[in-house]
């Protein structure tokens, strides 16, 4: 066994085959089979009979095996095999066709924008789903629905107002720190409470939240640098991953 | 009638916002209105019918117009044979405005109008209501202030500029002071929506024979494609950034200190 990953190599024919849809492949095989169907079915039927004969002769006493084999007829077997083959190919082709042609669900522009807005909030805050739901004034299942771009959610006016208010304070946080708020959101404040309790209050007091952010931003600056921060300052950069988003870089 | 402050600034001057799509003449729009009305009824339950005079070549012809208004009369959609627009006198965040406009765009997409969109435009009207001892021109950037002849006093001025960006053209009109009695830009067709607080303040100033001003920032982008809600929304997001950039460049530091 080699230590390195072996590259797969395909011939042009193999590559072309792999790019075809399964139903196309079945159609191609069928058209080939049709050309030689008679001979193929005959040989398939004979193979089955021979196999069965051999099996029955091994398993059954001689007289019974002889009687069992006599019931087999090549023509009948050919019909059975070709019918089964036709049934299987038809069903399989139809299934692949249905799956391929099934209309892909169109997502609405409003749904995509909603999910984008929520993603920006998550990028700023780094909250858990439960915490973000509390800040938005909704339940966790409701937030999961909001996060599903396939679901067309009609936001209530109160939800729109709340989301706009949360976006406003997200901008205030991003203007003060690049670190997600979640790392310090539940730290006790000098005036009492935490930033999280202020943000998840029924009515968001912008001034109090901004004052809390100022305090927390100072606290964050005073914290010892993490390993990744020190490495970044020393000039090391992250290796770009194929799965990372441009915003991650 | 409740008045609202538009935008997230402390004392925002924003009075009116319009997002508009100029479409190729759509003669069968009347047959599409029932479907659109049904889709938008939950957000815009009130419907007003009207007419617009279209001058296309020779003789001016009246064309039907439909205005769908929200229950609180702060939002409206106007549908005509040549344009579809979304008007607002309530505006908390650009993302909130765009999400409401996205719902209108989705409704149009679902109605399968298949309209050909010639141009898209996003227009912001900001009103300058000076505080004590300030004049409207104090709120404009120095480059927009105009001249002051000796012993002369400006009673009305209008400056118009166009700025080409990669994503479109931004037309800026600044009038400070606005000619006496002029509350909104002269060629501006507003819907019958509730007036925001800044507009009510501006009207009070005019009644007291004091001067006000306005800044009209409009970004226009050529589209030239069949209607696609997703693509159009992306265009409007970019246009919003350009109008915001232009508006901030047009206002003085004193204005920003007072408004933001």
Coordinates of N, CA and C in Angstrom, one line a residue, chain B residues 33-249:
Chain B
X33 N -53.0 43.3 -12.5 CA -53.2 44.0 -11.3 C -54.0 43.1 -10.2
X34 N -55.0 42.4 -10.6 CA -55.7 41.6 -9.6 C -54.8 40.6 -8.9
X35 N -53.9 39.9 -9.6 CA -53.0 39.0 -9.0 C -52.0 39.7 -8.1
X36 N -51.5 40.8 -8.6 CA -50.5 41.5 -7.8 C -51.2 42.1 -6.5
X37 N -52.4 42.6 -6.6 CA -53.1 43.1 -5.5 C -53.3 42.0 -4.4
X38 N -53.6 40.8 -4.9 CA -53.9 39.7 -4.0 C -52.6 39.4 -3.2
X39 N -51.5 39.3 -3.9 CA -50.2 39.0 -3.3 C -49.7 40.0 -2.3
X40 N -50.1 41.3 -2.6 CA -49.6 42.4 -1.8 C -50.6 42.9 -0.8
X41 N -51.8 42.3 -0.8 CA -52.9 42.8 0.0 C -52.5 42.8 1.5
X42 N -51.8 41.8 2.0 CA -51.5 41.8 3.4 C -50.7 42.9 3.9
X43 N -49.8 43.4 3.0 CA -48.9 44.6 3.4 C -49.5 45.9 2.9
X44 N -50.3 45.8 1.8 CA -50.8 47.1 1.2 C -52.3 46.9 0.9
X45 N -53.1 47.0 2.0 CA -54.5 46.7 1.8 C -55.3 47.7 1.1
X46 N -54.8 49.0 1.0 CA -55.6 50.1 0.4 C -55.2 50.3 -1.0
X47 N -56.1 50.4 -1.9 CA -55.8 50.7 -3.3 C -56.5 52.0 -3.8
X48 N -55.6 52.7 -4.5 CA -56.2 54.0 -5.2 C -55.9 53.9 -6.6
X49 N -56.9 54.3 -7.4 CA -56.7 54.2 -8.9 C -56.4 55.7 -9.4
X50 N -55.6 55.8 -10.4 CA -55.4 57.1 -10.9 C -55.0 57.0 -12.4
X51 N -54.5 58.1 -12.9 CA -54.0 58.1 -14.3 C -52.8 59.0 -14.4
X52 N -51.9 58.6 -15.3 CA -50.8 59.4 -15.5 C -50.8 59.8 -17.0
X53 N -50.3 61.0 -17.3 CA -50.3 61.4 -18.7 C -48.9 61.0 -19.2
X54 N -48.9 60.2 -20.3 CA -47.6 59.8 -20.9 C -47.4 60.5 -22.2
X55 N -46.3 61.1 -22.3 CA -46.0 61.8 -23.6 C -44.9 60.9 -24.3
X56 N -45.4 60.2 -25.3 CA -44.6 59.2 -25.9 C -44.6 59.5 -27.4
X57 N -43.7 60.4 -27.9 CA -43.8 60.7 -29.3 C -44.7 62.0 -29.5
X58 N -45.9 61.8 -30.0 CA -46.7 62.9 -30.4 C -47.7 63.3 -29.3
X59 N -48.8 62.7 -29.3 CA -50.0 63.1 -28.5 C -49.8 62.5 -27.1
X60 N -50.0 63.3 -26.0 CA -50.0 62.8 -24.7 C -51.2 61.9 -24.4
X61 N -51.0 60.7 -23.8 CA -52.1 59.8 -23.6 C -52.2 59.5 -22.1
X62 N -53.4 59.4 -21.6 CA -53.6 59.0 -20.2 C -53.4 57.5 -20.1
X63 N -52.7 57.1 -19.1 CA -52.4 55.7 -18.8 C -52.9 55.4 -17.4
X64 N -53.4 54.2 -17.1 CA -53.9 53.9 -15.8 C -52.7 53.7 -14.8
X65 N -53.1 54.0 -13.5 CA -52.1 53.9 -12.5 C -52.7 53.3 -11.3
X66 N -52.0 52.5 -10.5 CA -52.6 51.9 -9.3 C -51.6 52.1 -8.2
X67 N -52.2 52.6 -7.1 CA -51.4 52.9 -5.9 C -51.9 51.9 -4.8
X68 N -51.0 51.1 -4.3 CA -51.3 50.2 -3.2 C -50.7 50.8 -1.9
X69 N -51.5 51.1 -0.9 CA -51.0 51.8 0.3 C -51.1 50.9 1.5
X70 N -50.1 51.0 2.4 CA -50.1 50.2 3.6 C -51.2 50.8 4.6
X71 N -51.6 50.1 5.6 CA -52.6 50.5 6.5 C -52.2 51.7 7.3
X72 N -50.9 51.8 7.6 CA -50.5 53.0 8.4 C -50.1 54.2 7.4
X73 N -50.3 54.0 6.2 CA -50.0 55.0 5.1 C -48.6 55.6 5.2
X74 N -47.7 54.7 5.5 CA -46.3 55.1 5.5 C -45.5 54.4 4.3
X75 N -46.2 53.5 3.7 CA -45.5 52.7 2.6 C -46.5 52.6 1.5
X76 N -46.0 52.6 0.2 CA -46.9 52.5 -0.9 C -46.2 51.9 -2.1
X77 N -47.0 51.2 -2.9 CA -46.4 50.7 -4.2 C -47.2 51.3 -5.3
X78 N -46.6 51.9 -6.3 CA -47.3 52.5 -7.4 C -46.9 51.6 -8.7
X79 N -48.0 51.2 -9.3 CA -47.8 50.3 -10.5 C -48.4 51.0 -11.7
X80 N -47.6 51.2 -12.7 CA -48.1 51.8 -14.0 C -47.7 51.0 -15.2
X81 N -48.0 51.5 -16.4 CA -47.6 50.8 -17.6 C -46.1 51.0 -17.9
X82 N -45.5 52.0 -17.2 CA -44.1 52.2 -17.6 C -43.2 52.2 -16.4
X83 N -43.7 52.1 -15.2 CA -42.9 52.0 -14.0 C -43.6 51.4 -12.8
X84 N -42.7 50.7 -12.0 CA -43.2 50.2 -10.7 C -42.3 50.8 -9.6
X85 N -42.9 51.3 -8.6 CA -42.1 52.0 -7.6 C -42.6 51.7 -6.2
X86 N -41.7 51.8 -5.3 CA -42.0 51.6 -3.9 C -41.6 52.8 -3.1
X87 N -42.6 53.4 -2.4 CA -42.4 54.7 -1.7 C -42.5 54.5 -0.2
X88 N -41.7 55.3 0.5 CA -41.7 55.1 2.0 C -41.5 56.4 2.7
X89 N -42.3 56.7 3.7 CA -42.0 57.8 4.6 C -41.6 57.2 6.0
X90 N -41.3 55.9 6.0 CA -40.8 55.3 7.2 C -39.5 54.5 6.8
X91 N -38.4 54.7 7.6 CA -37.2 54.1 7.1 C -36.3 54.0 8.4
X92 N -36.2 52.8 8.9 CA -35.3 52.6 10.1 C -33.9 52.2 9.7
X93 N -33.8 51.4 8.7 CA -32.4 50.9 8.2 C -32.5 50.6 6.7
X94 N -31.4 50.7 6.0 CA -31.5 50.4 4.6 C -31.9 48.9 4.4
X95 N -31.4 48.1 5.3 CA -31.7 46.6 5.1 C -33.2 46.4 5.3
X96 N -33.8 47.1 6.2 CA -35.3 47.0 6.5 C -36.0 47.5 5.2
X97 N -35.6 48.6 4.7 CA -36.3 49.1 3.5 C -36.1 48.2 2.3
X98 N -34.9 47.6 2.2 CA -34.7 46.7 1.1 C -35.4 45.4 1.2
X99 N -35.6 45.0 2.5 CA -36.4 43.7 2.7 C -37.9 43.9 2.3
X100 N -38.4 45.1 2.6 CA -39.8 45.4 2.2 C -39.9 45.5 0.7
X101 N -38.9 46.1 0.1 CA -38.9 46.2 -1.4 C -38.7 44.8 -2.0
X102 N -37.9 43.9 -1.3 CA -37.7 42.6 -1.8 C -39.1 41.8 -1.8
X103 N -39.9 42.0 -0.8 CA -41.2 41.4 -0.8 C -42.1 41.8 -2.0
X104 N -42.0 43.1 -2.4 CA -42.7 43.6 -3.5 C -42.1 43.0 -4.8
X105 N -40.8 42.9 -4.9 CA -40.2 42.3 -6.1 C -40.6 40.8 -6.2
X106 N -40.6 40.1 -5.1 CA -41.0 38.7 -5.1 C -42.4 38.5 -5.6
X107 N -43.3 39.4 -5.1 CA -44.7 39.4 -5.6 C -44.8 39.6 -7.1
X108 N -44.0 40.5 -7.6 CA -44.0 40.8 -9.1 C -43.4 39.5 -9.8
X109 N -42.4 38.9 -9.2 CA -41.8 37.7 -9.8 C -42.8 36.6 -9.9
X110 N -43.5 36.4 -8.8 CA -44.5 35.3 -8.7 C -45.7 35.6 -9.7
X111 N -46.0 36.9 -9.9 CA -47.1 37.2 -10.8 C -46.7 37.0 -12.3
X112 N -45.4 36.7 -12.5 CA -44.9 36.4 -13.8 C -45.2 37.5 -14.8
X113 N -44.9 38.7 -14.5 CA -45.2 39.8 -15.4 C -44.3 39.7 -16.6
X114 N -43.0 39.2 -16.4 CA -42.1 39.1 -17.5 C -41.7 40.5 -18.0
X115 N -41.8 41.5 -17.2 CA -41.5 42.9 -17.7 C -40.1 43.1 -18.0
X116 N -39.8 43.9 -19.0 CA -38.4 44.2 -19.3 C -38.0 45.4 -18.6
X117 N -37.0 45.3 -17.7 CA -36.6 46.5 -16.9 C -35.5 47.3 -17.6
X118 N -35.9 48.5 -17.9 CA -34.9 49.4 -18.6 C -33.9 49.9 -17.6
X119 N -34.4 50.5 -16.5 CA -33.6 51.2 -15.5 C -34.1 50.9 -14.1
X120 N -33.2 51.1 -13.2 CA -33.6 51.0 -11.8 C -33.1 52.4 -11.1
X121 N -33.9 52.9 -10.2 CA -33.5 54.1 -9.5 C -33.8 54.1 -8.1
X122 N -33.0 54.7 -7.3 CA -33.2 54.8 -5.8 C -33.0 56.2 -5.4
X123 N -34.0 56.8 -4.8 CA -34.0 58.2 -4.6 C -34.3 58.6 -3.1
X124 N -33.4 59.4 -2.6 CA -33.6 59.9 -1.2 C -33.8 61.4 -1.1
X125 N -34.9 61.8 -0.4 CA -35.1 63.2 -0.3 C -34.9 63.6 1.2
X126 N -33.9 64.4 1.4 CA -33.6 64.9 2.8 C -34.0 66.4 2.9
X127 N -34.6 66.7 4.0 CA -35.0 68.1 4.2 C -34.1 68.8 5.2
X128 N -33.7 70.0 4.9 CA -32.9 70.8 5.8 C -33.8 71.7 6.6
X129 N -33.9 71.5 7.9 CA -34.7 72.4 8.7 C -33.7 73.0 9.7
X130 N -33.3 74.2 9.4 CA -32.2 74.8 10.3 C -32.6 75.1 11.7
X131 N -31.7 74.9 12.6 CA -32.0 75.2 14.0 C -31.7 76.7 14.1
X132 N -31.9 77.3 15.3 CA -31.7 78.7 15.6 C -30.4 79.2 15.1
X133 N -30.4 80.3 14.5 CA -29.1 81.0 14.1 C -28.3 80.3 13.0
X134 N -28.9 79.4 12.4 CA -28.2 78.7 11.2 C -29.1 79.0 10.0
X135 N -28.4 78.9 8.8 CA -29.1 79.0 7.6 C -29.0 77.7 6.9
X136 N -29.9 77.4 5.9 CA -29.9 76.1 5.3 C -28.5 75.8 4.6
X137 N -27.9 76.8 4.1 CA -26.6 76.6 3.4 C -25.5 76.1 4.3
X138 N -25.7 76.3 5.6 CA -24.7 75.9 6.6 C -24.6 74.4 6.7
X139 N -25.6 73.7 6.1 CA -25.7 72.2 6.2 C -25.1 71.5 5.0
X140 N -24.7 72.4 4.0 CA -24.1 71.8 2.8 C -22.6 71.9 2.8
X141 N -22.0 70.9 2.1 CA -20.5 70.9 2.0 C -20.1 72.2 1.3
X142 N -18.9 72.8 1.6 CA -18.5 74.0 1.1 C -18.6 74.1 -0.5
X143 N -18.4 73.1 -1.2 CA -18.5 73.1 -2.6 C -19.9 73.3 -3.2
X144 N -20.9 73.2 -2.3 CA -22.3 73.3 -2.8 C -22.9 74.6 -2.3
X145 N -22.1 75.5 -1.7 CA -22.7 76.7 -1.1 C -23.1 77.8 -2.1
X146 N -22.5 77.9 -3.2 CA -22.8 78.9 -4.1 C -22.1 80.2 -3.7
X147 N -22.5 81.3 -4.4 CA -21.8 82.6 -4.2 C -22.6 83.5 -3.3
X148 N -21.9 84.5 -2.7 CA -22.6 85.5 -1.9 C -22.1 86.9 -2.3
X149 N -22.9 87.6 -3.3 CA -22.5 88.9 -3.7 C -22.6 89.9 -2.5
X150 N -21.7 90.9 -2.5 CA -21.7 91.8 -1.4 C -23.1 92.5 -1.3
X151 N -23.5 92.6 -0.1 CA -24.9 93.2 0.3 C -26.0 92.3 -0.3
X152 N -25.7 91.2 -0.8 CA -26.8 90.3 -1.3 C -27.2 89.2 -0.3
X153 N -28.3 88.7 -0.4 CA -28.8 87.6 0.4 C -29.5 86.6 -0.4
X154 N -29.1 85.3 -0.4 CA -29.7 84.3 -1.2 C -31.1 84.0 -0.7
X155 N -32.1 84.0 -1.6 CA -33.4 83.6 -1.2 C -33.8 82.3 -1.9
X156 N -33.0 81.8 -2.7 CA -33.2 80.5 -3.3 C -32.1 80.1 -4.2
X157 N -31.7 78.9 -4.1 CA -30.6 78.4 -5.0 C -30.8 76.9 -5.2
X158 N -30.3 76.5 -6.4 CA -30.4 75.0 -6.7 C -29.1 74.7 -7.4
X159 N -28.5 73.6 -6.9 CA -27.3 73.1 -7.6 C -27.5 71.7 -8.0
X160 N -27.2 71.4 -9.2 CA -27.4 70.0 -9.7 C -26.1 69.4 -10.2
X161 N -25.8 68.2 -9.7 CA -24.5 67.6 -10.2 C -24.8 66.1 -10.5
X162 N -24.0 65.5 -11.4 CA -24.2 64.1 -11.7 C -22.8 63.5 -11.5
X163 N -22.8 62.3 -10.8 CA -21.5 61.6 -10.5 C -21.6 60.2 -11.1
X164 N -20.6 59.9 -11.9 CA -20.5 58.6 -12.5 C -19.7 57.6 -11.6
X165 N -20.4 56.5 -11.1 CA -19.7 55.5 -10.4 C -19.7 54.2 -11.2
X166 N -18.9 53.2 -10.7 CA -18.9 52.0 -11.5 C -20.3 51.3 -11.5
X167 N -21.1 51.5 -10.4 CA -22.3 50.9 -10.3 C -23.5 51.7 -10.8
X168 N -23.3 52.9 -11.3 CA -24.4 53.7 -11.8 C -24.1 55.2 -11.7
X169 N -25.1 56.0 -12.0 CA -24.9 57.5 -11.9 C -25.7 58.0 -10.7
X170 N -25.1 58.9 -10.0 CA -25.9 59.5 -8.9 C -26.1 61.0 -9.2
X171 N -27.4 61.3 -9.3 CA -27.8 62.7 -9.5 C -28.0 63.4 -8.2
X172 N -27.4 64.5 -8.0 CA -27.5 65.2 -6.7 C -28.1 66.6 -7.0
X173 N -29.1 66.9 -6.3 CA -29.7 68.3 -6.4 C -29.8 68.8 -4.9
X174 N -29.1 69.9 -4.7 CA -29.1 70.5 -3.4 C -29.7 71.9 -3.5
X175 N -30.7 72.2 -2.7 CA -31.3 73.5 -2.7 C -31.4 74.1 -1.3
X176 N -30.5 75.0 -1.0 CA -30.4 75.6 0.3 C -29.9 77.0 0.2
X177 N -30.8 78.0 0.4 CA -32.2 77.8 0.8 C -33.1 77.4 -0.4
X178 N -34.1 76.6 -0.2 CA -35.0 76.3 -1.3 C -35.9 77.5 -1.6
X179 N -36.2 77.7 -2.9 CA -37.1 78.8 -3.3 C -38.3 78.8 -2.4
X180 N -38.8 80.1 -2.1 CA -39.8 80.2 -1.1 C -41.1 79.4 -1.4
X181 N -41.5 78.6 -0.5 CA -42.7 77.8 -0.7 C -42.5 76.4 -1.2
X182 N -41.2 76.1 -1.6 CA -40.9 74.8 -2.1 C -40.5 73.9 -1.0
X183 N -41.3 72.8 -0.8 CA -41.0 71.9 0.3 C -40.2 70.7 -0.3
X184 N -40.7 70.2 -1.4 CA -40.0 69.0 -2.0 C -39.5 69.4 -3.4
X185 N -38.6 68.6 -4.0 CA -38.1 68.9 -5.3 C -39.2 69.1 -6.3
X186 N -39.1 70.0 -7.3 CA -40.2 70.4 -8.2 C -40.8 69.3 -9.0
X187 N -40.0 68.3 -9.5 CA -40.6 67.3 -10.4 C -40.8 66.0 -9.6
X188 N -41.1 66.1 -8.3 CA -41.2 64.9 -7.5 C -42.7 64.5 -7.3
X189 N -43.1 63.3 -7.8 CA -44.4 62.9 -7.6 C -44.5 61.9 -6.4
X190 N -45.0 62.5 -5.3 CA -45.1 61.7 -4.1 C -46.4 61.0 -4.0
X191 N -46.5 59.9 -3.3 CA -47.8 59.2 -3.0 C -48.4 59.9 -1.8
X192 N -49.7 59.7 -1.7 CA -50.4 60.3 -0.5 C -50.1 59.6 0.8
X193 N -48.8 59.7 1.3 CA -48.4 59.0 2.5 C -48.4 59.9 3.6
X194 N -48.4 59.3 4.8 CA -48.2 60.1 6.1 C -46.9 60.9 6.1
X195 N -47.0 62.1 6.5 CA -45.7 62.9 6.5 C -44.9 62.5 7.7
X196 N -43.6 62.4 7.5 CA -42.7 62.2 8.7 C -42.5 63.4 9.4
X197 N -41.9 63.3 10.6 CA -41.7 64.4 11.5 C -40.9 65.6 10.9
X198 N -39.9 65.3 10.1 CA -39.0 66.3 9.6 C -39.8 67.1 8.5
X199 N -40.8 66.5 7.8 CA -41.6 67.2 6.8 C -42.5 68.1 7.5
X200 N -43.1 67.7 8.6 CA -44.0 68.6 9.4 C -43.2 69.8 9.9
X201 N -42.0 69.5 10.4 CA -41.2 70.6 10.9 C -40.9 71.6 9.8
X202 N -40.6 71.1 8.6 CA -40.3 72.0 7.5 C -41.5 72.8 7.1
X203 N -42.7 72.2 7.1 CA -43.9 73.0 6.8 C -44.1 74.1 7.8
X204 N -43.8 73.8 9.0 CA -44.0 74.9 10.1 C -43.0 76.0 9.8
X205 N -41.8 75.7 9.4 CA -40.8 76.7 9.1 C -41.3 77.6 7.9
X206 N -41.9 76.9 6.9 CA -42.4 77.7 5.7 C -43.5 78.6 6.1
X207 N -44.4 78.1 7.0 CA -45.5 78.9 7.4 C -45.1 80.1 8.2
X208 N -44.0 79.9 8.9 CA -43.4 81.0 9.7 C -42.5 81.9 8.8
X209 N -42.6 81.6 7.5 CA -41.8 82.4 6.5 C -40.3 82.3 6.8
X210 N -39.9 81.2 7.2 CA -38.4 80.9 7.4 C -37.9 80.0 6.3
X211 N -36.6 80.0 6.1 CA -36.1 79.2 5.0 C -35.8 77.8 5.4
X212 N -35.9 76.9 4.4 CA -35.5 75.5 4.5 C -34.7 75.1 3.3
X213 N -34.3 73.8 3.3 CA -33.6 73.4 2.1 C -33.9 71.9 1.9
X214 N -33.4 71.4 0.8 CA -33.5 69.9 0.6 C -32.3 69.4 -0.2
X215 N -32.0 68.1 0.0 CA -31.0 67.4 -0.8 C -31.7 66.2 -1.4
X216 N -31.6 66.2 -2.7 CA -32.3 65.1 -3.5 C -31.1 64.3 -4.1
X217 N -31.0 63.1 -3.6 CA -29.9 62.2 -4.1 C -30.6 61.0 -4.8
X218 N -30.3 60.8 -6.1 CA -30.9 59.7 -6.8 C -29.8 58.9 -7.6
X219 N -29.8 57.6 -7.4 CA -28.9 56.8 -8.1 C -29.6 56.0 -9.2
X220 N -29.1 56.1 -10.4 CA -29.8 55.5 -11.5 C -28.9 54.4 -12.2
X221 N -29.4 53.3 -12.5 CA -28.5 52.2 -13.1 C -29.3 51.6 -14.3
X222 N -28.6 51.5 -15.3 CA -29.2 50.8 -16.5 C -29.2 49.3 -16.3
X223 N -30.4 48.7 -16.5 CA -30.5 47.3 -16.3 C -30.6 46.5 -17.6
X224 N -31.6 46.8 -18.4 CA -31.7 46.2 -19.7 C -31.9 44.7 -19.7
X225 N -32.7 44.2 -18.7 CA -32.9 42.7 -18.7 C -34.4 42.5 -18.3
X226 N -34.8 41.2 -18.5 CA -36.1 40.8 -18.1 C -36.1 40.7 -16.5
X227 N -37.2 41.0 -15.9 CA -37.3 41.1 -14.5 C -36.8 39.9 -13.8
X228 N -35.9 40.1 -12.8 CA -35.4 39.1 -12.0 C -35.2 39.7 -10.6
X229 N -36.1 39.2 -9.6 CA -36.1 39.8 -8.3 C -34.8 39.8 -7.6
X230 N -34.1 38.7 -7.6 CA -32.8 38.5 -6.9 C -31.8 39.5 -7.5
X231 N -31.6 39.5 -8.8 CA -30.6 40.4 -9.4 C -30.9 41.9 -9.1
X232 N -32.2 42.2 -9.2 CA -32.6 43.6 -9.0 C -32.3 44.0 -7.5
X233 N -32.6 43.1 -6.6 CA -32.3 43.5 -5.2 C -30.8 43.7 -5.0
X234 N -30.0 42.9 -5.6 CA -28.6 43.1 -5.5 C -28.2 44.5 -6.0
X235 N -28.8 44.9 -7.1 CA -28.5 46.2 -7.7 C -28.9 47.3 -6.7
X236 N -30.0 47.2 -6.1 CA -30.5 48.2 -5.2 C -29.6 48.3 -4.0
X237 N -29.1 47.2 -3.5 CA -28.2 47.2 -2.4 C -26.9 48.1 -2.7
X238 N -26.4 47.9 -3.9 CA -25.2 48.6 -4.3 C -25.6 50.1 -4.5
X239 N -26.7 50.4 -5.1 CA -27.1 51.7 -5.3 C -27.3 52.5 -4.0
X240 N -27.8 51.8 -3.0 CA -28.0 52.4 -1.7 C -26.6 52.9 -1.1
X241 N -25.6 52.1 -1.3 CA -24.3 52.5 -0.8 C -23.8 53.8 -1.6
X242 N -24.0 53.8 -2.9 CA -23.6 55.0 -3.6 C -24.3 56.3 -3.2
X243 N -25.6 56.1 -3.0 CA -26.4 57.3 -2.6 C -25.9 57.8 -1.3
X244 N -25.7 56.9 -0.4 CA -25.2 57.2 1.0 C -23.9 57.9 0.9
X245 N -23.0 57.4 0.1 CA -21.7 58.0 0.0 C -21.8 59.4 -0.6
X246 N -22.6 59.6 -1.6 CA -22.8 61.0 -2.2 C -23.4 61.9 -1.2
X247 N -24.4 61.5 -0.5 CA -25.1 62.3 0.5 C -24.2 62.8 1.5
X248 N -23.4 61.9 2.1 CA -22.4 62.3 3.1 C -21.4 63.2 2.6
X249 N -21.0 63.1 1.3 CA -20.0 64.0 0.8 C -20.7 65.4 0.6

